[in-house]
PDB file of C-alpha atoms and ligand atoms in Angstrom:
ATOM      1  CA  UNK S 281       3.026  -9.597 -15.970  1.00  0.00           C
ATOM      2  CA  UNK S 282       2.135  -6.041 -15.209  1.00  0.00           C
ATOM      3  CA  UNK S 283      -1.108  -5.574 -13.309  1.00  0.00           C
ATOM      4  CA  UNK S 284      -2.662  -1.939 -13.313  1.00  0.00           C
ATOM      5  CA  UNK S 285      -5.728  -0.448 -11.765  1.00  0.00           C
ATOM      6  CA  UNK S 286      -7.426   2.027 -13.939  1.00  0.00           C
ATOM      7  CA  UNK S 287     -10.367   4.097 -14.240  1.00  0.00           C
ATOM      8  CA  UNK S 288     -12.500   4.471 -17.362  1.00  0.00           C
ATOM      9  CA  UNK S 289     -15.809   6.527 -17.649  1.00  0.00           C
ATOM     10  CA  UNK S 290     -15.967   6.693 -13.829  1.00  0.00           C
ATOM     11  CA  UNK S 291     -15.552   2.922 -13.192  1.00  0.00           C
ATOM     12  CA  UNK S 292     -12.497   1.135 -11.776  1.00  0.00           C
ATOM     13  CA  UNK S 293     -10.950  -1.985 -13.233  1.00  0.00           C
ATOM     14  CA  UNK S 294      -7.755  -3.959 -13.031  1.00  0.00           C
ATOM     15  CA  UNK S 295      -6.005  -4.946 -16.203  1.00  0.00           C
ATOM     16  CA  UNK S 296      -2.825  -6.558 -17.634  1.00  0.00           C
ATOM     17  CA  UNK S 297      -0.552  -3.993 -19.388  1.00  0.00           C
ATOM     18  CA  UNK S 298       1.335  -5.188 -22.511  1.00  0.00           C
ATOM     19  CA  UNK S 299       3.290  -2.574 -24.605  1.00  0.00           C
ATOM     20  CA  UNK S 300       0.778   0.373 -25.195  1.00  0.00           C
ATOM     21  CA  UNK S 301      -2.364  -1.777 -24.408  1.00  0.00           C
ATOM     22  CA  UNK S 302      -4.015  -2.752 -21.315  1.00  0.00           C
ATOM     23  CA  UNK S 303      -6.395  -5.780 -21.291  1.00  0.00           C
ATOM     24  CA  UNK S 304      -9.104  -5.606 -18.687  1.00  0.00           C
ATOM     25  CA  UNK S 305      -9.282  -8.724 -16.381  1.00  0.00           C
ATOM     26  CA  UNK S 306     -12.168 -11.062 -15.676  1.00  0.00           C
ATOM     27  CA  UNK S 307     -12.115 -12.479 -12.101  1.00  0.00           C
ATOM     28  CA  UNK S 308     -10.409 -11.371  -9.016  1.00  0.00           C
ATOM     29  CA  UNK S 309      -6.920  -9.869  -8.936  1.00  0.00           C
ATOM     30  CA  UNK S 310      -5.968 -11.544  -5.723  1.00  0.00           C
ATOM     31  CA  UNK S 311      -7.227 -14.995  -6.719  1.00  0.00           C
ATOM     32  CA  UNK S 312      -8.245 -16.292 -10.325  1.00  0.00           C
ATOM     33  CA  UNK S 313      -8.327 -14.108 -13.119  1.00  0.00           C
ATOM     34  CA  UNK S 314      -7.840 -14.014 -17.077  1.00  0.00           C
ATOM     35  CA  UNK S 315      -7.363 -11.200 -19.527  1.00  0.00           C
ATOM     36  CA  UNK S 316     -10.547 -10.211 -21.467  1.00  0.00           C
ATOM     37  CA  UNK S 317     -10.375 -10.287 -25.248  1.00  0.00           C
ATOM     38  CA  UNK S 318     -10.900  -6.695 -25.755  1.00  0.00           C
ATOM     39  CA  UNK S 319      -8.115  -4.323 -25.184  1.00  0.00           C
ATOM     40  CA  UNK S 320      -7.606  -0.540 -24.790  1.00  0.00           C
ATOM     41  CA  UNK S 321      -4.688   1.837 -25.423  1.00  0.00           C
ATOM     42  CA  UNK S 322      -3.039   2.805 -22.023  1.00  0.00           C
ATOM     43  CA  UNK S 323      -3.087   6.299 -23.189  1.00  0.00           C
ATOM     44  CA  UNK S 324      -6.853   6.293 -23.253  1.00  0.00           C
ATOM     45  CA  UNK S 325      -7.233   5.153 -19.627  1.00  0.00           C
ATOM     46  CA  UNK S 326      -6.302   6.940 -16.344  1.00  0.00           C
ATOM     47  CA  UNK S 327      -3.991   4.707 -14.325  1.00  0.00           C
ATOM     48  CA  UNK S 328      -4.713   4.681 -10.459  1.00  0.00           C
ATOM     49  CA  UNK S 329      -2.558   3.444  -7.701  1.00  0.00           C
ATOM     50  CA  UNK S 330      -2.097  -0.121  -8.498  1.00  0.00           C
ATOM     51  CA  UNK S 331      -3.924  -1.503  -5.414  1.00  0.00           C
ATOM     52  CA  UNK S 332      -6.116  -0.156  -2.560  1.00  0.00           C
ATOM     53  CA  UNK S 333      -4.485  -1.211   0.633  1.00  0.00           C
ATOM     54  CA  UNK S 334      -6.085  -1.236   4.187  1.00  0.00           C
ATOM     55  CA  UNK S 335      -2.684  -0.154   5.296  1.00  0.00           C
ATOM     56  CA  UNK S 336       0.695   0.650   4.250  1.00  0.00           C
ATOM     57  CA  UNK S 337       3.437  -0.722   6.499  1.00  0.00           C
ATOM     58  CA  UNK S 338       6.965   0.865   6.243  1.00  0.00           C
ATOM     59  CA  UNK S 339      10.330   0.329   7.543  1.00  0.00           C
ATOM     60  CA  UNK S 340      12.690   2.804   8.447  1.00  0.00           C
ATOM     61  CA  UNK S 341      16.569   2.475   8.295  1.00  0.00           C
ATOM     62  CA  UNK S 342      16.749  -0.683   6.058  1.00  0.00           C
ATOM     63  CA  UNK S 343      19.698   0.260   3.731  1.00  0.00           C
ATOM     64  CA  UNK S 344      23.145   0.232   5.284  1.00  0.00           C
ATOM     65  CA  UNK S 345      24.143   3.380   3.280  1.00  0.00           C
ATOM     66  CA  UNK S 346      21.113   5.346   4.522  1.00  0.00           C
ATOM     67  CA  UNK S 347      21.851   4.412   8.155  1.00  0.00           C
ATOM     68  CA  UNK S 348      25.264   5.855   7.889  1.00  0.00           C
ATOM     69  CA  UNK S 349      23.887   8.961   6.190  1.00  0.00           C
ATOM     70  CA  UNK S 350      21.590   9.658   9.019  1.00  0.00           C
ATOM     71  CA  UNK S 351      24.480   8.776  11.615  1.00  0.00           C
ATOM     72  CA  UNK S 352      22.296   6.120  13.299  1.00  0.00           C
ATOM     73  CA  UNK S 353      22.895   2.708  14.910  1.00  0.00           C
ATOM     74  CA  UNK S 354      22.095  -0.304  12.927  1.00  0.00           C
ATOM     75  CA  UNK S 355      18.912  -1.773  14.234  1.00  0.00           C
ATOM     76  CA  UNK S 356      18.706  -5.131  15.372  1.00  0.00           C
ATOM     77  CA  UNK S 357      15.018  -5.623  14.409  1.00  0.00           C
ATOM     78  CA  UNK S 358      13.027  -3.842  11.821  1.00  0.00           C
ATOM     79  CA  UNK S 359      11.679  -0.397  12.915  1.00  0.00           C
ATOM     80  CA  UNK S 360       8.301  -0.196  11.463  1.00  0.00           C
ATOM     81  CA  UNK S 361       5.781   2.495  11.203  1.00  0.00           C
ATOM     82  CA  UNK S 362       2.647   3.178   9.014  1.00  0.00           C
ATOM     83  CA  UNK S 363       1.088   5.260   6.573  1.00  0.00           C
ATOM     84  CA  UNK S 364      -2.801   5.530   6.202  1.00  0.00           C
ATOM     85  CA  UNK S 365      -4.496   4.503   3.074  1.00  0.00           C
ATOM     86  CA  UNK S 366      -5.642   7.831   2.399  1.00  0.00           C
ATOM     87  CA  UNK S 367      -2.011   8.889   1.803  1.00  0.00           C
ATOM     88  CA  UNK S 368      -1.972   6.625  -1.430  1.00  0.00           C
ATOM     89  CA  UNK S 369      -1.934   8.090  -4.900  1.00  0.00           C
ATOM     90  CA  UNK S 370      -0.950   6.774  -8.218  1.00  0.00           C
ATOM     91  CA  UNK S 371       1.483   7.546 -11.178  1.00  0.00           C
ATOM     92  CA  UNK S 372       1.041  11.125 -12.419  1.00  0.00           C
ATOM     93  CA  UNK S 373      -0.920  12.382  -9.466  1.00  0.00           C
ATOM     94  CA  UNK S 374       0.127  15.281  -7.460  1.00  0.00           C
ATOM     95  CA  UNK S 375       2.068  15.321  -4.115  1.00  0.00           C
ATOM     96  CA  UNK S 376       0.560  18.083  -2.058  1.00  0.00           C
ATOM     97  CA  UNK S 377       3.062  20.160  -0.207  1.00  0.00           C
ATOM     98  CA  UNK S 378       1.376  20.818   3.176  1.00  0.00           C
ATOM     99  CA  UNK S 379       1.303  24.258   4.690  1.00  0.00           C
ATOM    100  CA  UNK S 380       2.497  22.648   8.120  1.00  0.00           C
ATOM    101  CA  UNK S 381       5.977  21.655   6.608  1.00  0.00           C
ATOM    102  CA  UNK S 382       8.937  23.490   5.419  1.00  0.00           C
ATOM    103  CA  UNK S 383      10.949  20.255   4.429  1.00  0.00           C
ATOM    104  CA  UNK S 384       9.296  17.643   2.413  1.00  0.00           C
ATOM    105  CA  UNK S 385      11.606  14.761   1.256  1.00  0.00           C
ATOM    106  CA  UNK S 386      11.396  12.164  -1.324  1.00  0.00           C
ATOM    107  CA  UNK S 387      12.321   8.473  -0.400  1.00  0.00           C
ATOM    108  CA  UNK S 388      12.606   5.927  -3.249  1.00  0.00           C
ATOM    109  CA  UNK S 389      11.454   2.450  -2.034  1.00  0.00           C
ATOM    110  CA  UNK S 390      10.579  -1.072  -3.388  1.00  0.00           C
ATOM    111  CA  UNK S 391       7.043  -1.687  -2.430  1.00  0.00           C
ATOM    112  CA  UNK S 392       5.739  -5.224  -1.858  1.00  0.00           C
ATOM    113  CA  UNK S 393       2.005  -5.909  -2.520  1.00  0.00           C
ATOM    114  CA  UNK S 394       0.528  -8.667  -0.547  1.00  0.00           C
ATOM    115  CA  UNK S 395      -1.715 -11.294  -2.270  1.00  0.00           C
ATOM    116  CA  UNK S 396      -3.379 -13.418   0.495  1.00  0.00           C
ATOM    117  CA  UNK S 397      -4.559 -12.650   4.098  1.00  0.00           C
ATOM    118  CA  UNK S 398      -1.562 -13.669   6.193  1.00  0.00           C
ATOM    119  CA  UNK S 399      -0.657 -13.820   9.807  1.00  0.00           C
ATOM    120  CA  UNK S 400       2.305 -15.397  11.539  1.00  0.00           C
ATOM    121  CA  UNK S 401       4.110 -16.627   8.480  1.00  0.00           C
ATOM    122  CA  UNK S 402       7.620 -17.884   8.179  1.00  0.00           C
ATOM    123  CA  UNK S 403      10.180 -16.217   5.733  1.00  0.00           C
ATOM    124  CA  UNK S 404       9.977 -19.358   3.482  1.00  0.00           C
ATOM    125  CA  UNK S 405       6.226 -18.829   3.116  1.00  0.00           C
ATOM    126  CA  UNK S 406       6.409 -15.174   2.198  1.00  0.00           C
ATOM    127  CA  UNK S 407       6.799 -15.405  -1.743  1.00  0.00           C
ATOM    128  CA  UNK S 408       3.815 -17.390  -2.380  1.00  0.00           C
ATOM    129  CA  UNK S 409       1.846 -14.666  -0.493  1.00  0.00           C
ATOM    130  CA  UNK S 410       3.115 -11.815  -2.656  1.00  0.00           C
ATOM    131  CA  UNK S 411       1.174 -10.674  -5.685  1.00  0.00           C
ATOM    132  CA  UNK S 412       4.080  -8.549  -6.913  1.00  0.00           C
ATOM    133  CA  UNK S 413       6.051  -5.327  -6.586  1.00  0.00           C
ATOM    134  CA  UNK S 414       5.708  -1.711  -7.529  1.00  0.00           C
ATOM    135  CA  UNK S 415       7.666   1.765  -7.021  1.00  0.00           C
ATOM    136  CA  UNK S 416       7.015   3.780  -3.904  1.00  0.00           C
ATOM    137  CA  UNK S 417       7.862   7.034  -2.648  1.00  0.00           C
ATOM    138  CA  UNK S 418       7.805   7.379   1.278  1.00  0.00           C
ATOM    139  CA  UNK S 419       7.230  11.165   1.184  1.00  0.00           C
ATOM    140  CA  UNK S 420       8.269  12.580   4.526  1.00  0.00           C
ATOM    141  CA  UNK S 421       7.821  16.108   6.168  1.00  0.00           C
ATOM    142  CA  UNK S 422      11.370  15.892   7.675  1.00  0.00           C
ATOM    143  CA  UNK S 423      10.981  18.905   9.787  1.00  0.00           C
ATOM    144  CA  UNK S 424       7.860  17.299  11.525  1.00  0.00           C
ATOM    145  CA  UNK S 425       9.454  13.937  11.844  1.00  0.00           C
ATOM    146  CA  UNK S 426      12.299  15.622  13.956  1.00  0.00           C
ATOM    147  CA  UNK S 427       9.827  17.931  15.979  1.00  0.00           C
ATOM    148  CA  UNK S 428       7.334  15.365  16.834  1.00  0.00           C
ATOM    149  CA  UNK S 429       9.668  12.441  17.747  1.00  0.00           C
ATOM    150  CA  UNK S 430       7.124  10.121  16.632  1.00  0.00           C
ATOM    151  CA  UNK S 431       6.344   9.938  12.841  1.00  0.00           C
ATOM    152  CA  UNK S 432       2.643   9.786  12.308  1.00  0.00           C
ATOM    153  CA  UNK S 433       2.185  13.241  11.273  1.00  0.00           C
ATOM    154  CA  UNK S 434       5.177  13.652   9.163  1.00  0.00           C
ATOM    155  CA  UNK S 435       4.524  10.461   7.115  1.00  0.00           C
ATOM    156  CA  UNK S 436       0.679  10.590   6.781  1.00  0.00           C
ATOM    157  CA  UNK S 437      -0.342  13.698   4.760  1.00  0.00           C
ATOM    158  CA  UNK S 438      -2.812  13.041   1.844  1.00  0.00           C
ATOM    159  CA  UNK S 439      -0.593  12.286  -1.202  1.00  0.00           C
ATOM    160  CA  UNK S 440       2.493  11.177   0.831  1.00  0.00           C
ATOM    161  CA  UNK S 441       2.373   7.533  -0.679  1.00  0.00           C
ATOM    162  CA  UNK S 442       2.665   7.627  -4.291  1.00  0.00           C
ATOM    163  CA  UNK S 443       2.563   4.160  -5.657  1.00  0.00           C
ATOM    164  CA  UNK S 444       2.907   2.755  -9.298  1.00  0.00           C
ATOM    165  CA  UNK S 445       2.751   2.747 -12.149  1.00  0.00           C
ATOM    166  CA  UNK S 446       1.749  -0.888 -11.882  1.00  0.00           C
ATOM    167  CA  UNK S 447       2.447  -4.163 -10.084  1.00  0.00           C
ATOM    168  CA  UNK S 448       4.981  -6.370 -11.651  1.00  0.00           C
ATOM    169  CA  UNK S 449       4.433  -9.912 -10.637  1.00  0.00           C
ATOM    170  CA  UNK S 450       7.453 -11.780 -12.063  1.00  0.00           C
ATOM    171  CA  UNK S 451      10.485  -9.746 -10.815  1.00  0.00           C
ATOM    172  CA  UNK S 452      12.787 -11.142  -8.166  1.00  0.00           C
ATOM    173  CA  UNK S 453      13.147  -8.465  -5.423  1.00  0.00           C
ATOM    174  CA  UNK S 454      16.821  -9.554  -4.074  1.00  0.00           C
ATOM    175  CA  UNK S 455      19.020  -7.477  -6.545  1.00  0.00           C
ATOM    176  CA  UNK S 456      17.343  -4.713  -8.267  1.00  0.00           C
ATOM    177  CA  UNK S 457      18.694  -1.328  -9.058  1.00  0.00           C
ATOM    178  CA  UNK S 458      16.569   1.482  -7.569  1.00  0.00           C
ATOM    179  CA  UNK S 459      17.034   5.292  -8.265  1.00  0.00           C
ATOM    180  CA  UNK S 460      15.313   8.631  -7.675  1.00  0.00           C
ATOM    181  CA  UNK S 461      15.588  11.448 -10.135  1.00  0.00           C
ATOM    182  CA  UNK S 462      14.574  15.023  -9.095  1.00  0.00           C
ATOM    183  CA  UNK S 463      13.746  17.128 -12.008  1.00  0.00           C
ATOM    184  CA  UNK S 464      15.582  14.703 -14.120  1.00  0.00           C
ATOM    185  CA  UNK S 465      18.761  14.724 -11.893  1.00  0.00           C
ATOM    186  CA  UNK S 466      19.895  11.507 -10.371  1.00  0.00           C
ATOM    187  CA  UNK S 467      19.660  11.827  -6.455  1.00  0.00           C
ATOM    188  CA  UNK S 468      19.518   8.290  -5.243  1.00  0.00           C
ATOM    189  CA  UNK S 469      21.068   5.169  -6.658  1.00  0.00           C
ATOM    190  CA  UNK S 470      21.325   1.906  -4.879  1.00  0.00           C
ATOM    191  CA  UNK S 471      20.377  -1.763  -5.097  1.00  0.00           C
ATOM    192  CA  UNK S 472      17.872  -3.969  -3.168  1.00  0.00           C
ATOM    193  CA  UNK S 473      20.704  -6.136  -2.413  1.00  0.00           C
ATOM    194  CA  UNK S 474      21.801  -3.722   0.408  1.00  0.00           C
ATOM    195  CA  UNK S 475      18.714  -4.135   2.316  1.00  0.00           C
ATOM    196  CA  UNK S 476      19.469  -4.920   6.051  1.00  0.00           C
ATOM    197  CA  UNK S 477      16.256  -6.863   6.199  1.00  0.00           C
ATOM    198  CA  UNK S 478      15.329  -8.570   2.957  1.00  0.00           C
ATOM    199  CA  UNK S 479      11.840  -8.854   1.710  1.00  0.00           C
ATOM    200  CA  UNK S 480      11.121 -12.431   3.140  1.00  0.00           C
ATOM    201  CA  UNK S 481      12.447 -11.395   6.712  1.00  0.00           C
ATOM    202  CA  UNK S 482      10.498  -8.121   6.598  1.00  0.00           C
ATOM    203  CA  UNK S 483       7.099  -9.543   5.524  1.00  0.00           C
ATOM    204  CA  UNK S 484       7.469 -12.445   7.937  1.00  0.00           C
ATOM    205  CA  UNK S 485       8.297 -10.031  10.900  1.00  0.00           C
ATOM    206  CA  UNK S 486       5.267  -7.766  10.197  1.00  0.00           C
ATOM    207  CA  UNK S 487       3.118 -10.726   9.810  1.00  0.00           C
ATOM    208  CA  UNK S 488       3.970 -11.630  13.308  1.00  0.00           C
ATOM    209  CA  UNK S 489       2.609  -8.201  14.503  1.00  0.00           C
ATOM    210  CA  UNK S 490      -0.414  -7.819  12.397  1.00  0.00           C
ATOM    211  CA  UNK S 491      -2.623  -9.558   9.790  1.00  0.00           C
ATOM    212  CA  UNK S 492      -1.820  -8.506   6.416  1.00  0.00           C
ATOM    213  CA  UNK S 493      -4.784  -8.313   3.970  1.00  0.00           C
ATOM    214  CA  UNK S 494      -4.711  -8.717   0.081  1.00  0.00           C
ATOM    215  CA  UNK S 495      -3.597  -5.456  -1.510  1.00  0.00           C
ATOM    216  CA  UNK S 496      -1.734  -4.203   1.739  1.00  0.00           C
ATOM    217  CA  UNK S 497       1.606  -2.673   0.828  1.00  0.00           C
ATOM    218  CA  UNK S 498       4.990  -3.045   2.639  1.00  0.00           C
ATOM    219  CA  UNK S 499       7.464  -0.218   1.867  1.00  0.00           C
ATOM    220  CA  UNK S 500      10.963  -1.699   2.209  1.00  0.00           C
ATOM    221  CA  UNK S 501      12.892   1.384   3.114  1.00  0.00           C
ATOM    222  CA  UNK S 502      15.001   4.124   1.256  1.00  0.00           C
ATOM    223  CA  UNK S 503      18.786   4.110   0.340  1.00  0.00           C
ATOM    224  CA  UNK S 504      21.111   7.014   0.870  1.00  0.00           C
ATOM    225  CA  UNK S 505      20.573  10.331  -1.062  1.00  0.00           C
ATOM    226  CA  UNK S 506      17.186  11.492   0.341  1.00  0.00           C
ATOM    227  CA  UNK S 507      16.486  15.180   0.015  1.00  0.00           C
ATOM    228  CA  UNK S 508      14.046  17.940  -0.157  1.00  0.00           C
ATOM    229  CA  UNK S 509      11.457  18.743  -2.907  1.00  0.00           C
ATOM    230  CA  UNK S 510       9.517  21.883  -3.435  1.00  0.00           C
ATOM    231  CA  UNK S 511       6.214  22.779  -5.353  1.00  0.00           C
ATOM    232  CA  UNK S 512       6.972  22.462  -9.063  1.00  0.00           C
ATOM    233  CA  UNK S 513       9.505  19.825  -8.774  1.00  0.00           C
ATOM    234  CA  UNK S 514       9.119  16.375 -10.471  1.00  0.00           C
ATOM    235  CA  UNK S 515      10.076  13.298  -8.679  1.00  0.00           C
ATOM    236  CA  UNK S 516      10.626  10.086 -10.370  1.00  0.00           C
ATOM    237  CA  UNK S 517      11.278   6.616  -8.674  1.00  0.00           C
ATOM    238  CA  UNK S 518      12.668   3.886 -11.132  1.00  0.00           C
ATOM    239  CA  UNK S 519      13.196   0.413 -10.185  1.00  0.00           C
ATOM    240  CA  UNK S 520      14.852  -2.032 -12.482  1.00  0.00           C
ATOM    241  CA  UNK S 521      12.405  -4.589 -14.086  1.00  0.00           C
ATOM    242  CA  UNK S 522       9.366  -2.746 -12.673  1.00  0.00           C
ATOM    243  CA  UNK S 523       9.165   0.758 -14.170  1.00  0.00           C
ATOM    244  CA  UNK S 524       9.065   4.479 -13.244  1.00  0.00           C
ATOM    245  CA  UNK S 525       6.654   6.189 -10.795  1.00  0.00           C
ATOM    246  CA  UNK S 526       6.284  10.077 -11.653  1.00  0.00           C
ATOM    247  CA  UNK S 527       4.726  12.618  -9.592  1.00  0.00           C
ATOM    248  CA  UNK S 528       4.793  16.502  -9.448  1.00  0.00           C
ATOM    249  CA  UNK S 529       4.673  18.511  -6.369  1.00  0.00           C
ATOM    250  CA  UNK S 530       2.131  21.096  -5.880  1.00  0.00           C
ATOM    251  CA  UNK S 531       1.276  23.722  -3.223  1.00  0.00           C
ATOM    252  CA  UNK S 532      -1.510  23.227  -0.814  1.00  0.00           C
ATOM    253  CA  UNK S 533      -3.200  26.474  -1.846  1.00  0.00           C
ATOM    254  CA  UNK S 534      -4.180  24.835  -5.216  1.00  0.00           C
ATOM    255  CA  UNK S 535      -6.347  22.330  -3.333  1.00  0.00           C
ATOM    256  CA  UNK S 536      -9.414  22.584  -1.194  1.00  0.00           C
TER     257      UNK S 536
HETATM  258 MG1   MG U 194      11.189   5.371   4.165  1.00  0.00          MG
END
């Protein structure tokens, strides 16, 4: 099932996407819901980021090929950091290139959407607490990441966390092809089977640090092939069985 969050006439709804239609839901997306009887055309609604997290928790260096590319040592525990909820945007929204940076990179990532409030769960309890998966782009001001030493500024600009287009609830995350295309050209191509810490270990580990709330997002790290974007570029993240997240980069001067 594909769960989307969308806006129509200024109101926000969740719905189930099927082919070119969306069926608004009755009930609560994180517990019980069913599809309403009426449907709308997907082309008539504006899709939003598929969830509204209280936080986005990310892992650095979680693909073996990306660790080699960066020339770093293999971590023995997940290296985690966070992006604020204000960085989240949806499919087709614009990534704003901040004036503070001269190198803004894309990072294709499988994003996990949490279903229940969880704390201290074991790896074998993880899957029952996941709502589903979406495509994520861990946009990073690489120059500021190097300059600052810690990553908050580099990872946290508004629009630096594109998510979408929807949450796929039925896909198995263990072996999915993941790709990034910059202006239609393939730049990243890997598979989630190369994750150093797989989804169940990662979510369990993070839940031992902090309480995770319904709608919180875990970004599982990026494979090799990260690179820079410039204003005007279009970046697409495609994950097998989920879909494609597409965003254009625009200069900050266009935005207040
Ligand atoms: Mg990343």
